[in-house]
Coordinates of C-alpha atoms in Angstrom, one line a residue:
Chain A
X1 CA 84.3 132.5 94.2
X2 CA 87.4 130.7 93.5
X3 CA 90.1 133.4 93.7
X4 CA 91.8 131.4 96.0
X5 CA 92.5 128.7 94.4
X6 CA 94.8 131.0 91.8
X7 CA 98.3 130.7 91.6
X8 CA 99.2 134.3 92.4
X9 CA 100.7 136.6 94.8
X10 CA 98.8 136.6 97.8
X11 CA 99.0 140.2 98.3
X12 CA 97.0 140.7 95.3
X13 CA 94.4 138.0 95.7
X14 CA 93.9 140.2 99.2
X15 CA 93.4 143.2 97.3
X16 CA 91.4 141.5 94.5
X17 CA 89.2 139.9 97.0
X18 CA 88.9 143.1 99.6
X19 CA 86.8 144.6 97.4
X20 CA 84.7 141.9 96.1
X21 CA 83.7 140.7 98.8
X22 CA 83.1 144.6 100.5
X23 CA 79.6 144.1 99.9
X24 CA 77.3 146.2 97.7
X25 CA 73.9 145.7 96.2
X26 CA 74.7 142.9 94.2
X27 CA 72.3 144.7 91.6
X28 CA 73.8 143.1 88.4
X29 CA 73.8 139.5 89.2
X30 CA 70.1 140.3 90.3
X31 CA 68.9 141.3 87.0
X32 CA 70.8 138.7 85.8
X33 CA 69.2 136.2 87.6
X34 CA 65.5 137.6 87.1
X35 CA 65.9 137.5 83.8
X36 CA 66.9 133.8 83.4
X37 CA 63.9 133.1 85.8
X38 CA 61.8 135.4 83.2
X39 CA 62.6 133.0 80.7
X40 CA 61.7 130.1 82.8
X41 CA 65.1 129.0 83.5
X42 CA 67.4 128.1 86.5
X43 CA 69.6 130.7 88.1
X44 CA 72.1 129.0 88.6
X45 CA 73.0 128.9 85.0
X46 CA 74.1 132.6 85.4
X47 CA 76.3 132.2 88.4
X48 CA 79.7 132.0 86.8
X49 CA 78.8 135.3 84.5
X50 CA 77.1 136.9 87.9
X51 CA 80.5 136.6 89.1
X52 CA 82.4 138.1 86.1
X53 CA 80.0 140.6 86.3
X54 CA 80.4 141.3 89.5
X55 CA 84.4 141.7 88.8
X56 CA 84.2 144.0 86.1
X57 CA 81.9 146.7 88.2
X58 CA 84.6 145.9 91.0
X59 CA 87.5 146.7 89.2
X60 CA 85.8 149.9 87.4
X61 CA 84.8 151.1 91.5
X62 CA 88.9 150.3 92.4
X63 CA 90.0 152.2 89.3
X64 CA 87.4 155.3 89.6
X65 CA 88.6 155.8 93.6
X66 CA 92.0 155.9 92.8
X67 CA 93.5 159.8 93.6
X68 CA 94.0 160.6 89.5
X69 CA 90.4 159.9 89.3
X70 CA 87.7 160.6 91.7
X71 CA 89.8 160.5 94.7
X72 CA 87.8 158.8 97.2
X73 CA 88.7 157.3 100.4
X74 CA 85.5 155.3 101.3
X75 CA 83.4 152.9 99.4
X76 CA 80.4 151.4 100.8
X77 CA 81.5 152.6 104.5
X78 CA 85.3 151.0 104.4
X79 CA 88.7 152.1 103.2
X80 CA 89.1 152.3 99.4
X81 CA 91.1 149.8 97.9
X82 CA 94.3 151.8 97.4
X83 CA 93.7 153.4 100.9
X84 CA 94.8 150.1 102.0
X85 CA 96.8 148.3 99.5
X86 CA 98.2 151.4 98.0
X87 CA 97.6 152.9 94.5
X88 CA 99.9 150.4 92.5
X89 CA 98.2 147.4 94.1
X90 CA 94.9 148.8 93.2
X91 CA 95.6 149.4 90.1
X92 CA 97.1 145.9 89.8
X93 CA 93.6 144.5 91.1
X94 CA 91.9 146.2 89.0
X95 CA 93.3 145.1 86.3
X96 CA 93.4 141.5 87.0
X97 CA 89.7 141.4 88.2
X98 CA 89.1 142.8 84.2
X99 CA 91.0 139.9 82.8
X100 CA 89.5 137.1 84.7
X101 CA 86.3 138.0 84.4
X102 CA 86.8 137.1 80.7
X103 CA 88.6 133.7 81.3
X104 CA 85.6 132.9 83.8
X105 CA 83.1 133.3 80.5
X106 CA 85.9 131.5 78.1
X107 CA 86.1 128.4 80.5
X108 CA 82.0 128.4 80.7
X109 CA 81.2 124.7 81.4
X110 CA 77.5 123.9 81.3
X111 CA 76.5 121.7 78.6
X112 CA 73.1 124.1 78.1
X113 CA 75.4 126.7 76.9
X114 CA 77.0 126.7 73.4
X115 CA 80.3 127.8 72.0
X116 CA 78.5 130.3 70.0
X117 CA 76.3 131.6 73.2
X118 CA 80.0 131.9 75.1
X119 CA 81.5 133.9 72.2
X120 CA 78.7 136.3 72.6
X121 CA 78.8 136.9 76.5
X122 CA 82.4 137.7 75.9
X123 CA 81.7 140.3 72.9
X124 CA 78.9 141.4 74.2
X125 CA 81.0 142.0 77.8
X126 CA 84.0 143.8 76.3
X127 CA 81.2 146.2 74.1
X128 CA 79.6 147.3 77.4
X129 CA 82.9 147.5 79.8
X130 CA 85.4 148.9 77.1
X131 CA 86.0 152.2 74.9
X132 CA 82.2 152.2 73.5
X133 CA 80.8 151.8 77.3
X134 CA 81.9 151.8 80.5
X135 CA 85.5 153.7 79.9
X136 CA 84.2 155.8 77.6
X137 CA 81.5 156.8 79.8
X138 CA 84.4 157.6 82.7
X139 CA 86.4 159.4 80.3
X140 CA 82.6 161.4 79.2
X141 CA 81.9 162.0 83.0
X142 CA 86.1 163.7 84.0
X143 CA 85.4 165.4 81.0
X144 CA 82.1 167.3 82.5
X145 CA 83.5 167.9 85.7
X146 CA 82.8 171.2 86.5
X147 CA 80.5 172.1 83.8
X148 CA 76.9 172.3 83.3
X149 CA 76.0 169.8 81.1
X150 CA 73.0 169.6 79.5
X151 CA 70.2 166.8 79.7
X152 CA 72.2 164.8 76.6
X153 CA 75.3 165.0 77.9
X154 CA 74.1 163.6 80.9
X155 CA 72.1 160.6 79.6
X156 CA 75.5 160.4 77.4
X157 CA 77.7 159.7 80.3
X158 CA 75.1 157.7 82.4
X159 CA 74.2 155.2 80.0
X160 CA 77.9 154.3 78.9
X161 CA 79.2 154.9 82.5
X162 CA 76.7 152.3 84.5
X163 CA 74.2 152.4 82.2
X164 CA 76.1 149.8 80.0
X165 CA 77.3 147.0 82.4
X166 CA 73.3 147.3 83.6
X167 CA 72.2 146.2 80.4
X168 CA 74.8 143.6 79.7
X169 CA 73.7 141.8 83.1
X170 CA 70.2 141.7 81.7
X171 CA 71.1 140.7 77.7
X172 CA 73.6 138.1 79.3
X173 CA 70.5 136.5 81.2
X174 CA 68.6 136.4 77.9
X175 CA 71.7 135.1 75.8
X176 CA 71.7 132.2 78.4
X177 CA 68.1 132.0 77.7
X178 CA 68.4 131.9 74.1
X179 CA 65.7 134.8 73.6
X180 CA 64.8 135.8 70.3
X181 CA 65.9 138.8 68.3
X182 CA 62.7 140.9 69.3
X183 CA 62.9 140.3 73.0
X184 CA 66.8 141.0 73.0
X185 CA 65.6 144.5 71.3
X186 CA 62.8 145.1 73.5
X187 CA 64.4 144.3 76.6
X188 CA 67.5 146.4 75.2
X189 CA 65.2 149.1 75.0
X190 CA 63.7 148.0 79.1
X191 CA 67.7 148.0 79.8
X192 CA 68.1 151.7 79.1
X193 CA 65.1 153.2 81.0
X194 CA 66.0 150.8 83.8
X195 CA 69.7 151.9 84.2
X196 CA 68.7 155.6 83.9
X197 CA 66.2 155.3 86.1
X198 CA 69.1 153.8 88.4
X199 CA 70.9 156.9 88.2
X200 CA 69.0 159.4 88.9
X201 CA 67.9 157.4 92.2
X202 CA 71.5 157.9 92.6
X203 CA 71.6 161.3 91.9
X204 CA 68.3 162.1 94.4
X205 CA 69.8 159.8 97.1
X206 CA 73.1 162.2 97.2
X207 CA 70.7 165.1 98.3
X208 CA 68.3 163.0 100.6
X209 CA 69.9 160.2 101.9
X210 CA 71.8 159.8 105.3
X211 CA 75.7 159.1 104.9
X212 CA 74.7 155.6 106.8
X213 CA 72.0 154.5 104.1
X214 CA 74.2 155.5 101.1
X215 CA 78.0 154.7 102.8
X216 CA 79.4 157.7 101.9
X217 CA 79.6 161.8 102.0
X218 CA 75.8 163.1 101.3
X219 CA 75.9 166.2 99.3
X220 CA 79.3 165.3 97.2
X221 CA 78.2 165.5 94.0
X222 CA 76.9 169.1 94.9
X223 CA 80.5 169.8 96.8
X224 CA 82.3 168.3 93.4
X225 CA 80.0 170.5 91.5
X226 CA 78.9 167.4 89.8
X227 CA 76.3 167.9 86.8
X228 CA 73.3 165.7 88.1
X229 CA 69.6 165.4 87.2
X230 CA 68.9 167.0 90.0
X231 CA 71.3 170.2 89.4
X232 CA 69.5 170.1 85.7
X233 CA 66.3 169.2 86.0
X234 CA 65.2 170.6 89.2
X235 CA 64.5 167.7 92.1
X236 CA 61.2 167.6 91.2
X237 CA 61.9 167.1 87.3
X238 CA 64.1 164.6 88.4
X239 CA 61.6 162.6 90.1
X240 CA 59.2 163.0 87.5
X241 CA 61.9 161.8 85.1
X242 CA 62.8 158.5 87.3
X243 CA 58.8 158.0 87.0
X244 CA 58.5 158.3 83.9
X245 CA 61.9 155.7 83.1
X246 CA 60.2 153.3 85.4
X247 CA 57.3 153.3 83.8
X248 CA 58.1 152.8 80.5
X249 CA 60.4 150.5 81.4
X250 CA 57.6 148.1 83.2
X251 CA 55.4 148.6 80.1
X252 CA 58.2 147.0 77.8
X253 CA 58.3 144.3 80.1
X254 CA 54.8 143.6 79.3
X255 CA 54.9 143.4 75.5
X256 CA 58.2 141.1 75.9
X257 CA 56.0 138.3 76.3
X258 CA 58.4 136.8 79.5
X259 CA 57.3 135.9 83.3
X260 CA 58.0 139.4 83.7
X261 CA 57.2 139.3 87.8
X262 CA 60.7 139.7 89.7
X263 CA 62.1 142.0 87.0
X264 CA 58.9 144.6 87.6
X265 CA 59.7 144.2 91.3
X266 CA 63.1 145.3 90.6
X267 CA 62.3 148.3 89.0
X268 CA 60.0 149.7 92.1
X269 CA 63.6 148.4 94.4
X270 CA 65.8 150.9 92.3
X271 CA 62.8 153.4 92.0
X272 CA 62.3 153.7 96.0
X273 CA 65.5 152.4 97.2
X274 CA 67.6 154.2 100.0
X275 CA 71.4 152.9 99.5
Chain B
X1 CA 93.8 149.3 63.4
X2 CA 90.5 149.8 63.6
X3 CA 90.4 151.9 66.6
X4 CA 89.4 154.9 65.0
X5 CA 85.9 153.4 64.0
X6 CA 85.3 153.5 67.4
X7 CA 82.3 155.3 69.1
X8 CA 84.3 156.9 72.1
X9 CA 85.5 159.7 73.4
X10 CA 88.2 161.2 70.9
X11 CA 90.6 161.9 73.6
X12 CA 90.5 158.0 75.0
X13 CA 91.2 157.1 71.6
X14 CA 94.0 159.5 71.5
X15 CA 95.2 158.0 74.1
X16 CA 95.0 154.5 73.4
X17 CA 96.2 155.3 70.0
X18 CA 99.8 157.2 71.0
X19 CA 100.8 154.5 72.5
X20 CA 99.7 151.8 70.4
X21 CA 101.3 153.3 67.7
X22 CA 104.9 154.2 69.3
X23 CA 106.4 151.7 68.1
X24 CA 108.7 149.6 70.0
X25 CA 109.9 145.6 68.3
X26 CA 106.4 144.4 67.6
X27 CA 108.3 140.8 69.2
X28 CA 105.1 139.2 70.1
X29 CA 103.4 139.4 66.5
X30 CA 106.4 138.3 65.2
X31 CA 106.6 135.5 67.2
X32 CA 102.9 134.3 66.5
X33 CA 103.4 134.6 62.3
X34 CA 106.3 132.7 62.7
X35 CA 104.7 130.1 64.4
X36 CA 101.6 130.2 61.7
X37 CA 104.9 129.7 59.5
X38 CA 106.3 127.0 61.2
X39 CA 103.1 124.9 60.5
X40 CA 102.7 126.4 56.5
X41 CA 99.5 128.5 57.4
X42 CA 99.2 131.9 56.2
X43 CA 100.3 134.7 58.6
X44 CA 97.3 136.8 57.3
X45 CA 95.3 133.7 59.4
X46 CA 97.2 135.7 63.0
X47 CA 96.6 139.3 62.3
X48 CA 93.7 140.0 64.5
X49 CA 95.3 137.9 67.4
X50 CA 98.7 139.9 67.0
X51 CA 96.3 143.4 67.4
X52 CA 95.1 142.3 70.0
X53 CA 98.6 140.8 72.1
X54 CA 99.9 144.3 70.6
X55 CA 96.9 145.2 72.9
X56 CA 97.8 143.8 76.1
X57 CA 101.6 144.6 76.0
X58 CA 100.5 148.5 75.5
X59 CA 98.3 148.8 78.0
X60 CA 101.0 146.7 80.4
X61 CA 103.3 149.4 79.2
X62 CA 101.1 152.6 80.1
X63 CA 100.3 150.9 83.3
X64 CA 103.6 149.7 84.8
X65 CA 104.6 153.4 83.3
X66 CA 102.4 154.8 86.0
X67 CA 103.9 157.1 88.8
X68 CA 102.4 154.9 91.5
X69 CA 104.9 151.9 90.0
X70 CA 107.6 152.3 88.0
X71 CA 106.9 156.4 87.6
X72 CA 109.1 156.7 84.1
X73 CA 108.9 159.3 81.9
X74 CA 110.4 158.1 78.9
X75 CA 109.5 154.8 76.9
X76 CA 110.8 154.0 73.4
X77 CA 112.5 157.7 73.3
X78 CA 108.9 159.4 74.0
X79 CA 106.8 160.8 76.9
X80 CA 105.1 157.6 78.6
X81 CA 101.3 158.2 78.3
X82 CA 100.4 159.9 81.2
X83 CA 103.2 162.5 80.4
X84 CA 100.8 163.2 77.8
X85 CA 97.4 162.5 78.6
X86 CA 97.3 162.9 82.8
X87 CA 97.5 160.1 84.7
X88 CA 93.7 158.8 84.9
X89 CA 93.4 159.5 81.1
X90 CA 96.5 157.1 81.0
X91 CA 94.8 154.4 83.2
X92 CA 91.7 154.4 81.2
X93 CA 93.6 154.2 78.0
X94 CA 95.1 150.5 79.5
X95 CA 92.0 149.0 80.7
X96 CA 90.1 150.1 77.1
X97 CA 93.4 148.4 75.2
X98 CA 92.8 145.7 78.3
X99 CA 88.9 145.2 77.5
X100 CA 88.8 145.8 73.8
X101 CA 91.5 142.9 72.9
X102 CA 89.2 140.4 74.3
X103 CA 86.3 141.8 72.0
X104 CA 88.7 141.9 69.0
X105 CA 89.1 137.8 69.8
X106 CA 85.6 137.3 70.5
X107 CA 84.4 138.6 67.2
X108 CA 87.3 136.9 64.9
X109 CA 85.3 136.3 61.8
X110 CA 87.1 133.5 59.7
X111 CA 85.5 130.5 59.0
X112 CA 89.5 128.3 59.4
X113 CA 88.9 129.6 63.5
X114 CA 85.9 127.2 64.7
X115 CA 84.3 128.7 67.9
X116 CA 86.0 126.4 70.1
X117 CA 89.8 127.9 69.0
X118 CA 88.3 131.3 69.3
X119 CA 87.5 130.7 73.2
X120 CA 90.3 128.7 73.8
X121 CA 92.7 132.0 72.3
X122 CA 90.6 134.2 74.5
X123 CA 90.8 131.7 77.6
X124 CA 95.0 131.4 77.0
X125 CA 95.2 135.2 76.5
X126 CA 93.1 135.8 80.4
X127 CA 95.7 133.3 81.7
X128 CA 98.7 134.8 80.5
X129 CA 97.6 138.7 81.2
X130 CA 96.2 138.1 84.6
X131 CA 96.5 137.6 88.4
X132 CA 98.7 134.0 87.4
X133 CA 100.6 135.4 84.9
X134 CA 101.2 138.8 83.8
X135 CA 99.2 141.0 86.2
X136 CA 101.0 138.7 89.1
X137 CA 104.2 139.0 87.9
X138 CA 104.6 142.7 88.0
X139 CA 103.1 142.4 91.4
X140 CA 105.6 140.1 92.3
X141 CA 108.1 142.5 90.7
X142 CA 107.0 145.3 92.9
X143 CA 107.5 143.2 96.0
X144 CA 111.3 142.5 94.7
X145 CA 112.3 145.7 94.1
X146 CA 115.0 146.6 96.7
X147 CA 115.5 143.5 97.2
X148 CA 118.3 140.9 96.9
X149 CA 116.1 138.3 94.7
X150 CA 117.6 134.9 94.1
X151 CA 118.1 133.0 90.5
X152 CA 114.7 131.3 91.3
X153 CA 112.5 134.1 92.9
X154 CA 114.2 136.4 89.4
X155 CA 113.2 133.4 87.1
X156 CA 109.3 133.4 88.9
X157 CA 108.8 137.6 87.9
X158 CA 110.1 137.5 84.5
X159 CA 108.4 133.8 83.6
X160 CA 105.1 135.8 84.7
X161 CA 105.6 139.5 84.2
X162 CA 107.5 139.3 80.3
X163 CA 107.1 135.3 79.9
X164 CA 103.9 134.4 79.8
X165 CA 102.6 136.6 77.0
X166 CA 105.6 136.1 74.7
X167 CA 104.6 132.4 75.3
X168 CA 100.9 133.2 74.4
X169 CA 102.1 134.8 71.3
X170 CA 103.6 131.2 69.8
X171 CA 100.4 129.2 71.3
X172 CA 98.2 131.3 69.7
X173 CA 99.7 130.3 66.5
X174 CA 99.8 126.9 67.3
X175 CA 96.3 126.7 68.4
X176 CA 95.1 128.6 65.2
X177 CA 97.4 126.0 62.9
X178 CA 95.8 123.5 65.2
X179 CA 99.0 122.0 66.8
X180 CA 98.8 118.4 68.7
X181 CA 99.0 118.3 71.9
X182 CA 102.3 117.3 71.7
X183 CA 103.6 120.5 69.9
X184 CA 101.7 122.8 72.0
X185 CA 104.0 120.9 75.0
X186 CA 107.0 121.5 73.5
X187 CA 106.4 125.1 72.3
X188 CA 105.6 125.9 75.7
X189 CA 108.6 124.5 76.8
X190 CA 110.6 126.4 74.1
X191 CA 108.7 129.7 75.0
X192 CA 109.9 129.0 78.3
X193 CA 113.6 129.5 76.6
X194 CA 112.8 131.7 74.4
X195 CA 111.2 134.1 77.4
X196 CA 113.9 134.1 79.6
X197 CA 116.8 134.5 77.3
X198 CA 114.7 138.0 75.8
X199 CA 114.7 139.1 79.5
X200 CA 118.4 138.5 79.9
X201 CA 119.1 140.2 76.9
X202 CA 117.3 142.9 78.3
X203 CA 119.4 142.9 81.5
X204 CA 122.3 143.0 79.7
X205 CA 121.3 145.9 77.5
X206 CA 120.7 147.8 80.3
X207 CA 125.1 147.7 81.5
X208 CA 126.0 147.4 77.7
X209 CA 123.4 149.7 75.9
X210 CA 123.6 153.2 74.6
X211 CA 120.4 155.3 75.1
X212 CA 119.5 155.4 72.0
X213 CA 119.8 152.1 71.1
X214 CA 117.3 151.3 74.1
X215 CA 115.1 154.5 74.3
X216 CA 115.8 154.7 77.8
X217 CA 118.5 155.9 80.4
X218 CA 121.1 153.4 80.8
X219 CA 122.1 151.6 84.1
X220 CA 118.6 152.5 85.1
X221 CA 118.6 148.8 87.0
X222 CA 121.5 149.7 88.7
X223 CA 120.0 153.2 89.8
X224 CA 116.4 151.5 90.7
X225 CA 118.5 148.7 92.8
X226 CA 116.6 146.3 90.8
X227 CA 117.8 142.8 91.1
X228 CA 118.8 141.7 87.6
X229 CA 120.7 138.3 86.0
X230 CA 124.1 140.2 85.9
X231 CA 123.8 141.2 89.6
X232 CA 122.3 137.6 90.5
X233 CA 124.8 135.9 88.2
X234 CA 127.2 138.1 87.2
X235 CA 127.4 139.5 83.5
X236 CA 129.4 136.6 82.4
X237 CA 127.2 134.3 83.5
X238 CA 124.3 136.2 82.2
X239 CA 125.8 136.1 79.1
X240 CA 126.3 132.0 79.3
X241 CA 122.8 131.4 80.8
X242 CA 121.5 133.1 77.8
X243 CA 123.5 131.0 75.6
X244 CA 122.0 127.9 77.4
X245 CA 118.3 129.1 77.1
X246 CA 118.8 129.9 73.4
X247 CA 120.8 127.0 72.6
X248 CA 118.1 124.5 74.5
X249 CA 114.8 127.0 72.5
X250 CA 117.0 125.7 69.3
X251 CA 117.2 122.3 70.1
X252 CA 113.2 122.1 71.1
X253 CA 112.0 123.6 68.1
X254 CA 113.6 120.8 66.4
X255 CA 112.0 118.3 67.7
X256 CA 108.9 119.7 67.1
X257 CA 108.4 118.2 63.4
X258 CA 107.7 122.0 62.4
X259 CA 109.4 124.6 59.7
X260 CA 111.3 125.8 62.3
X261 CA 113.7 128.2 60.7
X262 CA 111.6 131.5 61.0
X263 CA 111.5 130.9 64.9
X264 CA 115.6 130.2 65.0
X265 CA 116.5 133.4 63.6
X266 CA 113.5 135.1 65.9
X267 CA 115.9 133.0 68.7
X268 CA 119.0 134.8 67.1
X269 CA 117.1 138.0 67.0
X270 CA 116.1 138.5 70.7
X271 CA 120.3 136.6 71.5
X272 CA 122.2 139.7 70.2
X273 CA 119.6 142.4 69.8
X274 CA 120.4 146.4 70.9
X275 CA 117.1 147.1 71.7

């Protein structure tokens, strides 16, 4: 990370780098890096788009805890960001951590990776955090609040809301890769069933996980009176439903001819894990 | 505009819309087809770089609107966005403007732009919109306010906060009419001028505006106790050190072997504007 090295006020490189650094799965750079080692390739070629990544799902967590929004005053067990820095330095972070995760792609420097391969980790990173994904799919979710949503509306929300900065960790992996048309599809396709697969863990862990494995209030989403695969689809359907994502998401794997080993294991990780 | 394309939520594209299309100078665009003037290239060449600087001022504008920082409620003589659309519509509306610039660069689609000005546009825009430049200076900003700033610690916010993307608006047209290294120097150097002398005018407007010629109340520094170059330097000497920055911005642009006379009368312009 090389936040530190930025000319900037130092009170905001704090707040920038409080939440960076406050831990978290680390899901996105994971997928990121199984799929480069899917295609046979070093890791490390990812690492400076891991990190933008990784900056973009910060800055939508700092924006989405903010008191206009979901109002929350913990995030993986510690103070939200504007809990400490206060709402206009959070803001502020935010924002900053969404513009330099774009010049981190633009200044790129790995002769394996071409102007043309750049270009499209930028576009293809704006589509999934912007209007068509991730901010639509907060603007979708406020929208729902307090309504029962059906099983569309749901998967509408879900796949722009995380669903979409999911599948950009994986596609970036595979632009680095230079994959062809067909696996890009396919593992599109592997993208989607993975990320709502991913929620609906989230959604099962809210009713049976502890408040120390998942860092924050269990039950919230049933005390927001949140619309959640659960609350539609029964627990049971819900579980069925993860199964069934899983599943067809390790079976595309299979047909997209890749060393598909570490991104299967993946899948079981978000299919059985606790936080 | 091609927002309305868009597959998003209609009321985030409401959103982004109002305040995209509220007017207000349209200085920065201006700025870059004059440059793409100044070096006999067609302003048509800029247009989808101006949208999306028209971009990242707007969302700047909705943001720094916000209750948690400056908390108006007026901007170019209408509600400020979240007036209209709530306050976490409003901050969703700036980071999609925020995210969907750099996608509007990213997918530029004219063969004069090779790939390498396209990432260098989008790598110049992060700079000038983030934590070093922008971003930082309405941080720094915050931290000043009730403050007694000096010349220097004034001339740091306003290089940053308005500067830097006025100055991103005339190296974008250099960069797209493929300027030498030389010109880009002293364009950034007359930007520099050019920046400061907008932002005195703009302190001066405040004491010697009417409301409707600014679309705000007046003396609204004065009431904020915000430090300003006519209570740093006085109002005469405001007035003189914006003749100096203007005069020197003149003197610059001709030695920089361009067609400089769209950019003087820009200089003249932003000198005795009343708005």
């Amino acid at each position: 990370m090389t936040l530190n090295t930025l000319s900037a006020p130092s009170n905001l490189l704090d707040a920038m780098n409080y939440s960076l650094q406050a831990g978290g799965k680390r899901i996105r750079p994971l997928l990121l890096f199984a799929t480069l080692s899917a295609f046979n390739k070093n890791p490390k070629l990812g690492l400076p788009v891991a990190t933008a990544i990784e900056m973009i799902h910060t800055y939508s967590l700092i924006h989405d805890d903010l008191p206009s929004m979901d109002n929350d005053d913990l995030r993986r067990g510690k103070p939200t960001n504007h809990k400490v820095y206060g709402e206009a330095l959070a803001i502020l972070a935010g924002d900053a951590l969404l513009t330099y995760s774009f010049q981190l792609l633009a200044e790129l420097n790995d002769s394996a990776i071409t102007d043309m391969i750049k270009l499209k980790l930028i576009q293809q990173l704006a589509i999934a955090a912007g209007p068509e994904g991730m901010v639509g799919g907060q603007v979708a979710d406020m929208e729902g609040e307090n309504k029962s949503l059906t099983i569309h509306e749901l998967e509408y929300i879900h796949e722009r809301k995380t669903g979409k900065l999911l599948e950009y960790s994986i596609i970036a992996g595979a632009l680095l890769s230079e994959a062809t048309e067909e696996q890009l599809k396919i593992l599109r396709e592997f993208s989607r069933h993975l990320g709502l697969a991913f929620q609906i863990r989230d959604d099962i862990l809210d009713i049976e996980g502890t408040v120390e494995e998942i860092g924050k209030p269990v039950g919230s989403d049933i005390t927001n009176r949140k619309s959640t695969y659960p609350s539609v689809l029964t627990l049971d359907g819900a579980k069925e439903k993860l199964n069934y994502h899983i599943t067809r998401g390790k079976e595309l794997l299979h047909e997209a001819n890749i060393q598909h080993n570490y991104l299967e294991q993946i899948c079981d990780l978000i299919a059985l894990r606790n936080n």
